[in-house]
């Protein structure tokens, strides 16, 4: 091999990243675009900021506006992306929502809001792209975004914990069925990252101090911390990885 770094190149690939307008989805979009992919960022509101950051690195980014709370959005997403690229190669199921509330007070509507996006959409969007990949026999890469709460119980987030534990299980279940079709299904479990998802936690001084004291790296993670794992799992470098969840957590799980 002339250049080992070619293993990580995404040149000529197209990637769908959900929740691309902010936070970790924005970071993952920038990383995949920097590695050469044309990123189709799905979001329910404008991805202007992501577009700007990707323009700055001369990357390719196209926004796809869709509300992912209901799986009826899937056809629109697949049709819109397919009209602009020959082939989808990579899917990153990043969009997710968290509702903080005592378990005793959780309503069925809150439960559905969290699990429909974090779990049901992850499965059916993956199924939609896998149908194309199995039909064209070329395979592809699915990256799910799991959580520390794929391993732990968490506090006051039962629907979220349930959904993220499901994501880790689903990652293994789909890998088992689809590895034979050259489809790699893996996940990234971010630790405690500074995004909108954790604003409430970071604004609570006691919780903020407790969390920081438990992270061996001694700091909150950032969207940039996702770059390496995202490029690795989207690229040929991870072709013999199936059903695994990589923690990007500053050592949280090692404690
Ligand atoms: P974030 O800043 O809140 O981003 C969540 C993304 O999901 C946003 O783009 C959001 O769009 C999108 N989204 C939510 N509901 C949607 C809907 N109905 N339709 C379309 N898009 C929707 O949080 P984040 O930290 O970057 O989260 C990204 C992923 O990482 C999530 O799956 C989250 O659970 C996971 N995660 C985060 C952490 C952390 O510490 N931050 C840790 C572990 C796992 P809007 O901006 O329009 O709401």
Coordinates of N, CA and C and ligand atoms in Angstrom, one line a residue, residues 18-26 28 42-45 66-70 93-98 100 113 117-118 145-149 160 164 188-198 201 220-221 223 226, ligand 1:
X18 N -27.7 12.6 10.5 CA -28.9 13.2 11.0 C -28.6 14.1 12.2
X19 N -29.4 15.2 12.4 CA -29.1 16.1 13.4 C -27.8 16.8 13.2
X20 N -27.6 17.3 11.9 CA -26.3 17.9 11.5 C -26.2 19.4 11.8
X21 N -27.2 20.0 12.3 CA -27.2 21.5 12.4 C -26.4 21.9 13.6
X22 N -26.1 21.1 14.6 CA -25.5 21.5 15.8 C -24.7 20.3 16.5
X23 N -24.0 20.6 17.6 CA -23.5 19.6 18.5 C -22.6 18.5 17.8
X24 N -22.8 17.3 18.3 CA -22.0 16.2 17.8 C -22.3 15.9 16.3
X25 N -23.5 16.1 15.8 CA -23.8 15.9 14.4 C -23.1 16.9 13.5
X26 N -23.0 18.1 14.0 CA -22.2 19.1 13.2 C -20.7 18.6 13.2
X28 N -19.5 15.6 13.5 CA -19.3 14.4 12.6 C -19.4 14.8 11.2
X42 N -29.2 16.0 7.7 CA -30.6 16.0 7.9 C -30.9 16.7 9.2
X43 N -31.8 17.7 9.1 CA -32.2 18.4 10.4 C -33.6 19.0 10.2
X44 N -34.2 19.4 11.3 CA -35.5 20.0 11.2 C -35.4 21.5 11.1
X45 N -34.3 22.0 11.3 CA -34.1 23.5 11.0 C -32.7 23.7 10.3
X66 N -35.9 17.9 7.4 CA -36.9 16.9 7.8 C -37.1 16.7 9.3
X67 N -38.3 16.6 9.7 CA -38.5 16.3 11.1 C -38.5 14.8 11.3
X68 N -37.6 14.4 12.2 CA -37.3 12.9 12.3 C -38.2 12.3 13.4
X69 N -39.2 13.0 13.9 CA -39.9 12.4 15.0 C -40.9 11.3 14.5
X70 N -41.1 11.2 13.2 CA -42.0 10.2 12.7 C -41.3 9.5 11.5
X93 N -26.6 7.8 12.3 CA -27.8 8.0 13.1 C -27.5 8.8 14.3
X94 N -27.4 10.1 14.2 CA -27.0 11.0 15.3 C -28.1 11.7 16.0
X95 N -29.1 12.1 15.3 CA -30.2 12.9 16.0 C -30.7 12.2 17.2
X96 N -30.9 12.9 18.3 CA -31.4 12.3 19.5 C -31.9 13.4 20.4
X97 N -32.8 13.0 21.3 CA -33.4 13.9 22.2 C -33.4 13.3 23.6
X98 N -33.3 14.2 24.6 CA -33.3 13.7 26.0 C -34.3 14.5 26.8
X100 N -35.3 15.2 30.8 CA -34.9 15.0 32.2 C -36.1 15.1 33.1
X113 N -41.8 10.5 22.4 CA -41.0 11.5 21.8 C -39.5 11.1 21.8
X117 N -37.6 8.9 18.2 CA -36.4 9.5 17.5 C -35.2 8.6 17.8
X118 N -34.9 8.3 19.0 CA -33.6 7.7 19.4 C -33.5 6.3 19.1
X145 N -25.2 6.5 17.2 CA -24.7 7.3 18.3 C -25.4 6.8 19.6
X146 N -24.6 6.0 20.4 CA -25.1 5.5 21.6 C -24.8 6.5 22.7
X147 N -24.4 6.0 23.9 CA -24.3 6.9 25.1 C -23.6 6.1 26.2
X148 N -23.2 6.8 27.2 CA -22.8 6.2 28.5 C -24.0 5.4 29.0
X149 N -25.2 5.9 28.7 CA -26.4 5.3 29.2 C -26.9 4.1 28.3
X160 N -34.6 7.9 27.9 CA -33.3 8.1 27.2 C -32.4 6.9 27.4
X164 N -31.1 4.4 24.5 CA -29.7 4.3 24.2 C -29.2 2.8 24.4
X188 N -20.8 4.7 18.2 CA -19.9 5.5 19.1 C -20.7 5.9 20.3
X189 N -20.2 5.7 21.5 CA -20.8 6.1 22.7 C -20.0 7.3 23.3
X190 N -20.6 8.5 23.0 CA -19.9 9.7 23.6 C -20.0 9.7 25.1
X191 N -19.0 10.3 25.7 CA -19.2 10.5 27.2 C -20.0 11.7 27.4
X192 N -19.5 12.6 28.4 CA -20.2 13.8 28.7 C -19.7 14.9 27.8
X193 N -20.5 15.4 26.8 CA -20.0 16.3 25.8 C -20.7 17.6 26.0
X194 N -20.0 18.7 25.7 CA -20.6 20.0 25.9 C -21.4 20.4 24.6
X195 N -22.7 20.1 24.7 CA -23.6 20.4 23.6 C -24.9 20.8 24.2
X196 N -25.9 21.1 23.4 CA -27.3 21.5 23.9 C -27.8 20.4 24.8
X197 N -27.5 19.1 24.5 CA -28.0 18.0 25.2 C -27.7 18.0 26.7
X198 N -26.6 18.7 27.0 CA -26.1 18.7 28.4 C -26.1 20.1 29.0
X201 N -27.3 20.0 32.6 CA -26.4 19.4 33.5 C -25.2 20.4 33.8
X220 N -15.1 18.2 29.9 CA -16.2 17.8 29.1 C -15.6 17.5 27.7
X221 N -16.2 16.6 27.0 CA -15.8 16.3 25.6 C -16.4 17.4 24.7
X223 N -17.5 18.4 20.2 CA -17.8 17.8 18.9 C -16.5 17.3 18.2
X226 N -15.2 13.8 18.5 CA -15.8 12.7 17.7 C -15.2 12.5 16.4
Ligands
LIG1 P1 -27.9 18.3 20.6 O1 -27.0 19.5 20.4 O2 -29.2 18.5 21.3 O3 -28.2 17.7 19.1 C1 -29.3 16.9 18.9 C2 -29.6 16.9 17.4 O4 -30.8 16.1 17.1 C3 -29.9 18.3 16.9 O5 -29.4 18.5 15.6 C4 -31.4 18.3 17.0 O6 -32.0 19.3 16.2 C5 -31.7 16.9 16.4 N1 -33.1 16.6 16.6 C6 -33.7 16.4 17.7 N2 -35.0 16.1 17.5 C7 -35.1 16.1 16.1 C8 -36.2 15.8 15.2 N3 -37.5 15.6 15.7 N4 -36.0 15.9 13.9 C9 -34.8 16.2 13.4 N5 -33.7 16.4 14.2 C10 -33.9 16.4 15.5 O7 -27.2 17.1 21.3 P2 -25.8 16.3 20.9 O8 -25.1 16.1 22.2 O9 -25.1 16.9 19.7 O10 -26.5 14.9 20.5 C11 -26.2 14.2 19.4 C12 -26.3 12.7 19.7 O11 -25.4 12.4 20.6 C13 -27.7 12.3 20.3 O12 -28.1 11.1 19.8 C14 -27.4 12.3 21.8 O13 -28.3 11.5 22.5 C15 -26.0 11.7 21.7 N6 -25.2 11.8 22.9 C16 -24.8 13.1 23.4 C17 -24.1 13.1 24.5 C18 -23.7 14.4 25.1 O14 -23.1 14.4 26.2 N7 -23.9 15.6 24.5 C19 -23.6 12.0 25.2 C20 -24.0 10.8 24.7 C21 -24.8 10.7 23.5 P3 -32.5 20.6 16.9 O15 -31.3 21.5 17.0 O16 -33.5 21.2 15.9 O17 -33.1 20.3 18.2

